[in-house]
GROMACS .gro file of C-alpha atoms in nm:
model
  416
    1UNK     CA    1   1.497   0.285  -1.959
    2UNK     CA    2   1.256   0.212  -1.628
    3UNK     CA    3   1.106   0.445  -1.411
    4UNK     CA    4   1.130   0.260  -1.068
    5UNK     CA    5   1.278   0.397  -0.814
    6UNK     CA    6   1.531   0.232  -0.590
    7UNK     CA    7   1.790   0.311  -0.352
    8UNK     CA    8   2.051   0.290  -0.104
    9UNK     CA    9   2.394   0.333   0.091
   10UNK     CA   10   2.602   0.328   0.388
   11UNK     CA   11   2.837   0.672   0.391
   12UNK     CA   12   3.125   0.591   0.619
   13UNK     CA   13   3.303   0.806   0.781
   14UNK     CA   14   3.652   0.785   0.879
   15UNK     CA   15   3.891   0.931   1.101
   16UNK     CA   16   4.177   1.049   0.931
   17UNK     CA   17   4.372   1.051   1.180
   18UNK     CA   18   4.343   0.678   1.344
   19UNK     CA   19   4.202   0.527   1.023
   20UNK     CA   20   4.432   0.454   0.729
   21UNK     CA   21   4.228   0.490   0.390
   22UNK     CA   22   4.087   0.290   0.174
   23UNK     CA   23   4.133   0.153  -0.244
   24UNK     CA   24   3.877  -0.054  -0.407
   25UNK     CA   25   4.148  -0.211  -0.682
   26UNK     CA   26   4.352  -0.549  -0.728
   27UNK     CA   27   4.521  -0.682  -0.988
   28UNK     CA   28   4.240  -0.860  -1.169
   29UNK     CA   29   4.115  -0.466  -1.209
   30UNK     CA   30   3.785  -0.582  -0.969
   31UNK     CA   31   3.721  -0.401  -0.665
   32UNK     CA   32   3.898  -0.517  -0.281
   33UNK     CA   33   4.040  -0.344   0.019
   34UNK     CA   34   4.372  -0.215  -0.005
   35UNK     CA   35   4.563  -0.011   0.330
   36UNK     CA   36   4.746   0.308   0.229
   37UNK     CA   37   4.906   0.555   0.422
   38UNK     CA   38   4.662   0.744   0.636
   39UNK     CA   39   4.550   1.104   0.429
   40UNK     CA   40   4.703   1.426   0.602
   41UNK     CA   41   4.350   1.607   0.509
   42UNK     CA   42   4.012   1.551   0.503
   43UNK     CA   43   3.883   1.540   0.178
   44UNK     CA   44   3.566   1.745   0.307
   45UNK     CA   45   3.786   2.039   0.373
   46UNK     CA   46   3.967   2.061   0.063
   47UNK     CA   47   3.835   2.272  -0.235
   48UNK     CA   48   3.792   2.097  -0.574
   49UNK     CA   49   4.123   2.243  -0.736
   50UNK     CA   50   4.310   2.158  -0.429
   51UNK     CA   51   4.181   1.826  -0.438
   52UNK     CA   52   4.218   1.716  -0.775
   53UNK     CA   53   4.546   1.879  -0.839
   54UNK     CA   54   4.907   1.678  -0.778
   55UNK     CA   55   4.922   1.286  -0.735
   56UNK     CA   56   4.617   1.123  -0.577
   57UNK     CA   57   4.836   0.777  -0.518
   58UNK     CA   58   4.921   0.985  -0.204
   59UNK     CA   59   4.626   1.049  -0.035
   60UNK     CA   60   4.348   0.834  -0.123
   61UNK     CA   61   4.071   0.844   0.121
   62UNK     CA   62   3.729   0.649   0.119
   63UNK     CA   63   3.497   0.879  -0.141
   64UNK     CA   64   3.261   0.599  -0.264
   65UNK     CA   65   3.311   0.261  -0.002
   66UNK     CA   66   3.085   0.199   0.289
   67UNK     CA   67   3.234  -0.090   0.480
   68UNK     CA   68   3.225  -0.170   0.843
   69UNK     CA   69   3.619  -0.117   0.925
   70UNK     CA   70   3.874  -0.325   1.102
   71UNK     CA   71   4.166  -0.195   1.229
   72UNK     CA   72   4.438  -0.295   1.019
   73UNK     CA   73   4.552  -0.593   1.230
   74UNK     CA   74   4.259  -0.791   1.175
   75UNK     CA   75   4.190  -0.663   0.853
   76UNK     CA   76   4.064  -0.970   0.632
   77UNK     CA   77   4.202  -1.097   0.312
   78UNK     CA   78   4.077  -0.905   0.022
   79UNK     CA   79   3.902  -1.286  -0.095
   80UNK     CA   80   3.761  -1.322   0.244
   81UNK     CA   81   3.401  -1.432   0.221
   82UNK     CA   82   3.282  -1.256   0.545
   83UNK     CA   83   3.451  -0.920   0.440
   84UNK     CA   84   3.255  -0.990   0.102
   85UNK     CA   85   2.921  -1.018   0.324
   86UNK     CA   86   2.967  -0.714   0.504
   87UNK     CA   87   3.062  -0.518   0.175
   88UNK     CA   88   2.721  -0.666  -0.016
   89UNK     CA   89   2.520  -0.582   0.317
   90UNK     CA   90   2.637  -0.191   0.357
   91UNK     CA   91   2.557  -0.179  -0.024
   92UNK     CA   92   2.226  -0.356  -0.044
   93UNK     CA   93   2.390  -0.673  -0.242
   94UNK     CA   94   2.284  -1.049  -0.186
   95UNK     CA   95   2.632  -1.098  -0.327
   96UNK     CA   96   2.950  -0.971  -0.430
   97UNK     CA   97   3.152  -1.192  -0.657
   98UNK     CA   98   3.507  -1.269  -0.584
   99UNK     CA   99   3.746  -1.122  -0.826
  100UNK     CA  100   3.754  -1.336  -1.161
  101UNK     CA  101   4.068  -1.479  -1.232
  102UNK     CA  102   4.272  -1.306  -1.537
  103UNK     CA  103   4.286  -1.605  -1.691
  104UNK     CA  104   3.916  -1.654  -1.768
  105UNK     CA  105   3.793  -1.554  -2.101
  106UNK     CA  106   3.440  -1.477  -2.279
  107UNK     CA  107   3.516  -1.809  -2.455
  108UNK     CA  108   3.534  -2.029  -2.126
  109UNK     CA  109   3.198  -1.834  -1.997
  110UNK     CA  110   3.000  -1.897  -2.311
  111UNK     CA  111   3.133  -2.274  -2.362
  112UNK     CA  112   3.003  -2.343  -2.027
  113UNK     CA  113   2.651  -2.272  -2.125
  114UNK     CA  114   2.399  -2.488  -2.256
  115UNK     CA  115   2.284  -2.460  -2.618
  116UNK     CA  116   1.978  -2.482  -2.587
  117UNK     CA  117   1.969  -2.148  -2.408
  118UNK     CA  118   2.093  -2.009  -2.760
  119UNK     CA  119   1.799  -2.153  -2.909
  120UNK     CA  120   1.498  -1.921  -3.098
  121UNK     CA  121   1.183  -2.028  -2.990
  122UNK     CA  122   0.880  -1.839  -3.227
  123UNK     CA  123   0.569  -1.950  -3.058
  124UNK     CA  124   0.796  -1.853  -2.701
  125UNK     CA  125   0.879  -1.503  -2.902
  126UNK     CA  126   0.560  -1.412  -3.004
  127UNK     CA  127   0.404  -1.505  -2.644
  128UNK     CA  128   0.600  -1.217  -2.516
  129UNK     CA  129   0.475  -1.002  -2.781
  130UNK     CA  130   0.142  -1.165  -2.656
  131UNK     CA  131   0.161  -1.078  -2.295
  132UNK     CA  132   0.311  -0.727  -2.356
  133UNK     CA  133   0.005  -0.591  -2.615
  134UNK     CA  134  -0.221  -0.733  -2.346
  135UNK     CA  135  -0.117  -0.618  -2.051
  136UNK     CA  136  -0.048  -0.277  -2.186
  137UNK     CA  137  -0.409  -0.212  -2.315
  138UNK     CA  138  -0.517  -0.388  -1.989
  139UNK     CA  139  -0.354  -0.048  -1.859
  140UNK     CA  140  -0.449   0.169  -2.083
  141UNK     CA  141  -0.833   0.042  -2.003
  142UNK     CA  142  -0.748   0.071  -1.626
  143UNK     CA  143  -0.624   0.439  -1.674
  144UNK     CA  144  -0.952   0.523  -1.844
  145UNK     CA  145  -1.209   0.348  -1.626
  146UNK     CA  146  -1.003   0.355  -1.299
  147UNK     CA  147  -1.144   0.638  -1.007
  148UNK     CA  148  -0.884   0.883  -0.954
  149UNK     CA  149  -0.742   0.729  -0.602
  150UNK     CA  150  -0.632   0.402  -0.828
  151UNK     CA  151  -0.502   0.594  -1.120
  152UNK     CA  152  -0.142   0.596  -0.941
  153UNK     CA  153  -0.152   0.183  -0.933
  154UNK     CA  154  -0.290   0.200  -1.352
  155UNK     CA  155   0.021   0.415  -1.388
  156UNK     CA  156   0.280   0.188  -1.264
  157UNK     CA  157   0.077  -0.107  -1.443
  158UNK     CA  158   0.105   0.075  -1.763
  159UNK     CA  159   0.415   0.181  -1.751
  160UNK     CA  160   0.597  -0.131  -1.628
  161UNK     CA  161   0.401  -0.350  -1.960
  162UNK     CA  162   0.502  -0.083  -2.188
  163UNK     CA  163   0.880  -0.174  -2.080
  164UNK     CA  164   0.823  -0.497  -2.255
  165UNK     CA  165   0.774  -0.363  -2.591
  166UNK     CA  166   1.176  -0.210  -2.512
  167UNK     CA  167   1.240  -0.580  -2.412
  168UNK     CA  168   1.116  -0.684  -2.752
  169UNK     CA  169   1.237  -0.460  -2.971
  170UNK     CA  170   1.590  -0.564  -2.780
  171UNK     CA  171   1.552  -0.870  -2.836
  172UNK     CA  172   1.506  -0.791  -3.234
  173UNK     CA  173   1.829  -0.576  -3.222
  174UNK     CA  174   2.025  -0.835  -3.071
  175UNK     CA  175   1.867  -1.106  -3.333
  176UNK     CA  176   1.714  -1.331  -3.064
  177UNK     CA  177   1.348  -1.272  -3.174
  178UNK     CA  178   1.318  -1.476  -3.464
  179UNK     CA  179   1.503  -1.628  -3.780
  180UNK     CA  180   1.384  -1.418  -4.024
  181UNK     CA  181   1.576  -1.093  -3.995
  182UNK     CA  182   1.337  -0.824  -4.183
  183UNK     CA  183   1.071  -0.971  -3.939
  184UNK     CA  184   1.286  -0.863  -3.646
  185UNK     CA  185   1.373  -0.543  -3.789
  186UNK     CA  186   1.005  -0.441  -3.859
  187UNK     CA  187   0.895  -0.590  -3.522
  188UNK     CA  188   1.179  -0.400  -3.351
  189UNK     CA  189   1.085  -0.042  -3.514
  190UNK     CA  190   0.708  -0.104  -3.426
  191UNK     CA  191   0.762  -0.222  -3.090
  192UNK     CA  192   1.002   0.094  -3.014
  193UNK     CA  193   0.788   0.342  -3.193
  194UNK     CA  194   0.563   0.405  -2.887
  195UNK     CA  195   0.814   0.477  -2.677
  196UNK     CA  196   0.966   0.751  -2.873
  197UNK     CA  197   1.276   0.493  -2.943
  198UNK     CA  198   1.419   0.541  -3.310
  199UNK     CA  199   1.539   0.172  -3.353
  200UNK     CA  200   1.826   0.173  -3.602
  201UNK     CA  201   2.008   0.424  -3.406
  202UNK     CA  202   1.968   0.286  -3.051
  203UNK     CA  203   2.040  -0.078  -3.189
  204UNK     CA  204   2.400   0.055  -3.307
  205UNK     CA  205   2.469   0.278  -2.970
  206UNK     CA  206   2.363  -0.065  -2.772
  207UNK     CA  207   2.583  -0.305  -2.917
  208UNK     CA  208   2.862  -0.053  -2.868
  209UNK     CA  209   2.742  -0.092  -2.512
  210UNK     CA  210   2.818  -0.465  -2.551
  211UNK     CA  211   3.167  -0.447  -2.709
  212UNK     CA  212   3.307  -0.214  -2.435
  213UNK     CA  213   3.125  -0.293  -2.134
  214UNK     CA  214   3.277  -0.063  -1.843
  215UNK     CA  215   3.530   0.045  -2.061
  216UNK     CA  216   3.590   0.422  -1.959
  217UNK     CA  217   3.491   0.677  -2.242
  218UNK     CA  218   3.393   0.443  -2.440
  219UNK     CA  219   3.039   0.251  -2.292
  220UNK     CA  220   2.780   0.442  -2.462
  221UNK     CA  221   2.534   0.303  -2.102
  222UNK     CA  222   2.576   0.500  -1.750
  223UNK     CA  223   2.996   0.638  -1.713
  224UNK     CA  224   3.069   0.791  -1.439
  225UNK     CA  225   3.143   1.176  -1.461
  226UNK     CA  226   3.503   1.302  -1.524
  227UNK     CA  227   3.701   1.522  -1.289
  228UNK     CA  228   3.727   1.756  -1.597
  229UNK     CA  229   3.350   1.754  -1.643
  230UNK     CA  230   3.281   1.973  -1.289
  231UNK     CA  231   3.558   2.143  -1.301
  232UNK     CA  232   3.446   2.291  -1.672
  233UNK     CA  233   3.190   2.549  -1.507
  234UNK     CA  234   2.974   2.626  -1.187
  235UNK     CA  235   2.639   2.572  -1.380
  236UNK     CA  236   2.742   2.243  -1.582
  237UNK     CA  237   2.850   2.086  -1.198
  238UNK     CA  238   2.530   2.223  -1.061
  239UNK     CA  239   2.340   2.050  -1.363
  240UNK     CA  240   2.545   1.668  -1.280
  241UNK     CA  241   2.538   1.690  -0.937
  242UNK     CA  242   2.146   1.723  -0.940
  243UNK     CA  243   2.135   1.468  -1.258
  244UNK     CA  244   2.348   1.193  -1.105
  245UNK     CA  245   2.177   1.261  -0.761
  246UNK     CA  246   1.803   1.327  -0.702
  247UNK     CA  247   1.734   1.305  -1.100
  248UNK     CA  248   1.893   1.023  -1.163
  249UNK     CA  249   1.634   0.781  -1.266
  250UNK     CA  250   1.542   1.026  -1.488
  251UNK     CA  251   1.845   1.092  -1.646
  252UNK     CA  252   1.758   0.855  -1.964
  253UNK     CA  253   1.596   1.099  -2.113
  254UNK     CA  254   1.908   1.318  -2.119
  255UNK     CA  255   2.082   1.033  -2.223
  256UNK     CA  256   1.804   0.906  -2.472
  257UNK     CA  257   1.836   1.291  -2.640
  258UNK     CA  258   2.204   1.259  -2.638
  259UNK     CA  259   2.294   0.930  -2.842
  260UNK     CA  260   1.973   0.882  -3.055
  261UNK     CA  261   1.866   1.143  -3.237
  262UNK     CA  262   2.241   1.274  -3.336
  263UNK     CA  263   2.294   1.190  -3.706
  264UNK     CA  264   2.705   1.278  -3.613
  265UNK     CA  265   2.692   0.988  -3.385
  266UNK     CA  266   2.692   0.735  -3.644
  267UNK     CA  267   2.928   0.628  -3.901
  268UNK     CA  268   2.859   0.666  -4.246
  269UNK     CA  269   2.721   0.321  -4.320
  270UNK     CA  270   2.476   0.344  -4.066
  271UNK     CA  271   2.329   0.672  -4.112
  272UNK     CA  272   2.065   0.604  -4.337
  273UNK     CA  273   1.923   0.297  -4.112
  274UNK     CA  274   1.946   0.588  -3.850
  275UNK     CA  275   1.716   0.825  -4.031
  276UNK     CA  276   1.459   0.569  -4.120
  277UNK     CA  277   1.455   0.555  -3.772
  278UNK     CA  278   1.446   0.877  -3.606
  279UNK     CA  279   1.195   0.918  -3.893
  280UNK     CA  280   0.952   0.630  -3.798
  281UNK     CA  281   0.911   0.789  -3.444
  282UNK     CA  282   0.758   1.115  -3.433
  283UNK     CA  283   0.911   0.791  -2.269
  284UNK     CA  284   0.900   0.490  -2.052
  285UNK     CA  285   1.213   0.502  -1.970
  286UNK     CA  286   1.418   0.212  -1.766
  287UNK     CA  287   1.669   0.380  -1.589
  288UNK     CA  288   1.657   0.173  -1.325
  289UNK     CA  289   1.716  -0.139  -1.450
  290UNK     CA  290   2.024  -0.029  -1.665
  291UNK     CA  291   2.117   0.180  -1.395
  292UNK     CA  292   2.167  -0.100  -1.129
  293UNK     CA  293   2.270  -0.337  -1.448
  294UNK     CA  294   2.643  -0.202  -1.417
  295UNK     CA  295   2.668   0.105  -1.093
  296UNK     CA  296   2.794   0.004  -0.820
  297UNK     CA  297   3.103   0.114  -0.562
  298UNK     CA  298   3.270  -0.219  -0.605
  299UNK     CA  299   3.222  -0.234  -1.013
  300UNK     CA  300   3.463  -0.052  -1.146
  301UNK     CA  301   3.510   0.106  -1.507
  302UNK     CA  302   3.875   0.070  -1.714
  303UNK     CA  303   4.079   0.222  -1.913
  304UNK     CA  304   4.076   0.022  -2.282
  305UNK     CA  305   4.420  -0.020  -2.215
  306UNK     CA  306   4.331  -0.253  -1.877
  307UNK     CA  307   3.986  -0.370  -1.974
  308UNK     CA  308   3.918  -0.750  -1.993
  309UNK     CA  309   3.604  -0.845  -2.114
  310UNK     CA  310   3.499  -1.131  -1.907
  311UNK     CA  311   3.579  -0.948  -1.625
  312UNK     CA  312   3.366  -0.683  -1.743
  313UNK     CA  313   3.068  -0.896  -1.874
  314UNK     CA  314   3.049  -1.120  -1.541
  315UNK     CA  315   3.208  -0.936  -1.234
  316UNK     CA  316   3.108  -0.591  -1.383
  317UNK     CA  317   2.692  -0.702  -1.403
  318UNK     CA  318   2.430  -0.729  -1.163
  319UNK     CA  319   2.142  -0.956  -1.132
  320UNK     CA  320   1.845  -0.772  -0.973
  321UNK     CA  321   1.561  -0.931  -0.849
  322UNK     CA  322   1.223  -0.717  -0.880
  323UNK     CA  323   0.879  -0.821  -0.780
  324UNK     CA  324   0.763  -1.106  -1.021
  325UNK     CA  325   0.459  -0.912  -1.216
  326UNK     CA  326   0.724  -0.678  -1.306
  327UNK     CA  327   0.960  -0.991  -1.435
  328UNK     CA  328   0.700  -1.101  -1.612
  329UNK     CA  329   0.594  -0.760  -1.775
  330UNK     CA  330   0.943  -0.671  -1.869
  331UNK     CA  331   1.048  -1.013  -2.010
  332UNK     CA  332   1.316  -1.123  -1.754
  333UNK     CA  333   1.556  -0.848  -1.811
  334UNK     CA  334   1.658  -0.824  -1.523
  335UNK     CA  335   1.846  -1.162  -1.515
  336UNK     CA  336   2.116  -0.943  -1.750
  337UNK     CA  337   2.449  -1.150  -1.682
  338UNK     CA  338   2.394  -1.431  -1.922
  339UNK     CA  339   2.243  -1.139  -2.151
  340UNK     CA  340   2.623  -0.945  -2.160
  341UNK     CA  341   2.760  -1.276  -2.151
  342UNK     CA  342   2.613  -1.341  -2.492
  343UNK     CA  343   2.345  -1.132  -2.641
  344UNK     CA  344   2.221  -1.414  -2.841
  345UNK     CA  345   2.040  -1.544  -2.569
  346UNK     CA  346   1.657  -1.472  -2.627
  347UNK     CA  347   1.449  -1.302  -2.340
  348UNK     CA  348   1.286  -1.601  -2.253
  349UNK     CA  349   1.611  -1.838  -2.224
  350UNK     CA  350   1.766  -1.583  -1.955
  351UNK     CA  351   1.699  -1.785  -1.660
  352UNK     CA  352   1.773  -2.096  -1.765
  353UNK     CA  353   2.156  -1.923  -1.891
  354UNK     CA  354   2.153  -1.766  -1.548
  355UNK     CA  355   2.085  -2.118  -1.374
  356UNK     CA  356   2.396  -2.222  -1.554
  357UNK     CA  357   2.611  -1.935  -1.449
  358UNK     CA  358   2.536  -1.984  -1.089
  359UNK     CA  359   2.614  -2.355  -1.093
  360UNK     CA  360   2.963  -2.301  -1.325
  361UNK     CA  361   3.065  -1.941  -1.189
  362UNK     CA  362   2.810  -1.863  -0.905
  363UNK     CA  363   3.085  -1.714  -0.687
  364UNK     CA  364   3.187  -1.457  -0.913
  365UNK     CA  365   2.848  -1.248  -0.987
  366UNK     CA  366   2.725  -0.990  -0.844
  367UNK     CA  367   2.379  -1.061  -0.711
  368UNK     CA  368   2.076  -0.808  -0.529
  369UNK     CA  369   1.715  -0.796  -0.422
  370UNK     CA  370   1.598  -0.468  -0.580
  371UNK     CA  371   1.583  -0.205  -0.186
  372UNK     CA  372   1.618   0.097  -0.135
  373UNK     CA  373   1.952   0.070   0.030
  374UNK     CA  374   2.072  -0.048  -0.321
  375UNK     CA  375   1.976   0.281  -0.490
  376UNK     CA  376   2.068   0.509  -0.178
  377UNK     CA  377   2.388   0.365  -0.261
  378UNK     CA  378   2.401   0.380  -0.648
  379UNK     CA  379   2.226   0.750  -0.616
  380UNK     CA  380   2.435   0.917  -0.310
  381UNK     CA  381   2.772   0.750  -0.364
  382UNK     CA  382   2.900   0.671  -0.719
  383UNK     CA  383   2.957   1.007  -0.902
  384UNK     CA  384   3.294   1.104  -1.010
  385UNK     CA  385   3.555   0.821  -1.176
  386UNK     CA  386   3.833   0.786  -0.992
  387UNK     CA  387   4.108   0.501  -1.070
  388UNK     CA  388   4.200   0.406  -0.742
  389UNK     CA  389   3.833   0.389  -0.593
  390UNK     CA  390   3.648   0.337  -0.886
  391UNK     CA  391   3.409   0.644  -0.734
  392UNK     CA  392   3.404   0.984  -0.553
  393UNK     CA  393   3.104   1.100  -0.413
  394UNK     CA  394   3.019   1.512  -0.484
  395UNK     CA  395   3.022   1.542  -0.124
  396UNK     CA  396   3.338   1.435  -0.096
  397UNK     CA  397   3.435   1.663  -0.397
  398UNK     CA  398   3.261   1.933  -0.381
  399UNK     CA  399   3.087   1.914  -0.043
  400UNK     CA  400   2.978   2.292  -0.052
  401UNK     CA  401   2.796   2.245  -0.358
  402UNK     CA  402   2.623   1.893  -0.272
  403UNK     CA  403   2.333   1.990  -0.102
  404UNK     CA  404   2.063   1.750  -0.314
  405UNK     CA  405   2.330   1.434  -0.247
  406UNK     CA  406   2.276   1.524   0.156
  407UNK     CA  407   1.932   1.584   0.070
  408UNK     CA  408   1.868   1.228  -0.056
  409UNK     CA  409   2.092   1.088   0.244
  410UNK     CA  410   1.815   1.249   0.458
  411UNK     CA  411   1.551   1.097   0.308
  412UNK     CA  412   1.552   0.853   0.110
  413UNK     CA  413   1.502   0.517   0.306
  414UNK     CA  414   1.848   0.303   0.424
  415UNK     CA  415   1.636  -0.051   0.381
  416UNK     CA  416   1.750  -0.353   0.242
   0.00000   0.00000   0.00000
């Protein structure tokens, strides 16, 4: 899902001995700052089946936070608006929304916006498909007539209008491109056949996505990795460790591989759709826009025993700002609240939805300028689930084995 690279994060690091440790959980299951006793170890010199073994309640440290510390006596609220400041600045955030109130439901979120944002526009539909067959064989004409010290530029062109036909044909699974539903199903496969995306099957996976947003085990999008996963071999933790660190914006077409092409994925009904599909398609990928979409320290994923899906669908997505030509390439989908709020909203109504989530629930969302700090952050810090702290970094974990994360500390750029 995008190839742009992005980055950033603060690693803190803590005295165990003055410092008590940190939790990033409340009781509206979003991420604050909770004091616990101080740890009796660091977590740095414990081996992975020391650490993992026996209650965890006990000795939570900071594994995936970077926050500029108080001591305990002036510690802030946890709904304190300059603790929230310093949190989005160590994490390359705008904003971090204030915990949503248990209380809120989908229902209240989606009454609150205006219709007309629900509305199918054809001639507004068929100018994206306008602009992205354009400015893709713009590229394509660029790659071939370009000298080779501008080919790099025609690359990034290319690829970036190529992410619109994905926009499209998402649009068409989510039946916001037009009225006429064979239309949007033929559009959809042709739009996704270029980019090696077999339509049927990614259009049931992604909706899944939308039922169980940052639902643990059960968001078919980015999970984090299970303490069970890396302790299951030496080679398979080797493999994550590079795949959620230096890889990672790469790592869609592991996932791509994974939940497409697997005709035991699907149910029964849905199987022959499927192989039409994977059929019709004989890989601009966005990783970086559906990575930032829902990874972050603060977000945190939830058992489908705790999850609540407003809580999930508006304090549990970002809105990342890129650089406008790629907006416009890519359709606006990177305004993606109002998109998980209802996935009836068409491409080109996002902004005006997001307008109206900002003026009704503006203090709640999660907002970001894409920097590198952001994916320093997203790349270097939030690795392995863990309950209390929504993440564990593998250098907390496994700290002899996480050479690439220290790797990418070194040099990938802290700038927000």
């Amino acid at each position: 899902e995008s190839a742009i690279i992005t980055s950033n994060h603060i690693s803190l690091a803590l005295s165990i001995s003055r410092n008590p440790s940190l939790s990033t959980k409340n009781a509206a299951g979003i991420s604050c700052i909770k004091w616990q006793k101080p740890c009796l170890r660091k977590l740095s010199h414990v081996r992975l089946n020391q650490q993992w073994k026996g209650t965890r309640r006990k000795s939570a440290l900071v594994q995936a936070v970077a926050v500029p510390v108080a001591p305990p006596s002036e510690l802030p609220p946890t709904d304190n608006t300059e603790h929230l400041k310093q949190l989005a600045e160590s994490y390359g955030f705008q904003q971090i929304g204030e915990p949503l109130p248990d209380d809120v439901t989908m229902r209240d979120i989606i009454t609150s916006l205006p219709k007309k944002v629900f509305e199918i526009n054809d001639m507004k539909a068929w100018g994206t498909v306008l602009i992205s067959v354009t400015s893709y064989a713009l590229g394509i004409y660029m790659i071939a007539k370009a000298p080779w010290y501008l080919l790099p530029l025609a690359w990034a062109w290319t690829g970036t209008a190529i992410t619109g036909f994905f926009v499209i044909g998402h649009d068409c699974a989510h039946k916001s491109f037009s009225k006429n539903k064979l239309l949007e199903d033929i559009v959809g496969t042709l739009a996704f056949m270029p980019l090696i995306y077999p339509y049927e099957p990614w259009r049931f996976k992604h909706d899944q996505h939308h039922a169980k947003t940052n639902m643990l085990r059960e968001d078919t999008a980015w999970l984090p990795i299970m303490k069970e996963d890396i302790e299951e071999s030496p080679a398979l933790r080797k493999a994550l460790i590079l795949g959620y660190g230096p890889l990672r914006t790469w790592m869609s077409v592991a996932h791509w591989l994974r939940f497409h092409f697997d005709l035991k994925k699907f149910r029964k009904s849905e199987v022959k759709r499927a192989t039409i599909s994977i059929a019709a398609v004989s890989a601009f990928m966005m990783s970086t826009f559906t990575i930032v979409h829902h990874t972050a320290p603060h977000i945190p994923f939830k058992d489908s025993k705790e999850w609540n899906a407003a809580q999930a669908q508006l304090n549990g997505t970002v809105h990342c700002d890129y650089p406008r030509w790629i907006e416009v390439l890519c359709h606006d989908i990177n305004v993606h609240i109002p998109h998980h709020i209802s996935p009836k909203i068409p491409s080109y109504n996002l902004r005006a939805a997001n307008q109206s989530l900002n003026e009704n629930w503006g203090k709640y969302l999660n907002k970001a300028v894409w920097n590198w700090r952001l994916m320093r952050t997203i790349m270097t810090t939030c690795h392995i689930y863990d309950k209390e702290e929504n993440y564990v970094s593998f250098e907390k974990a496994v700290p002899e084995e996480s050479q690439p994360i220290s790797f990418l500390k070194r040099v990938m750029p802290d700038y927000a």
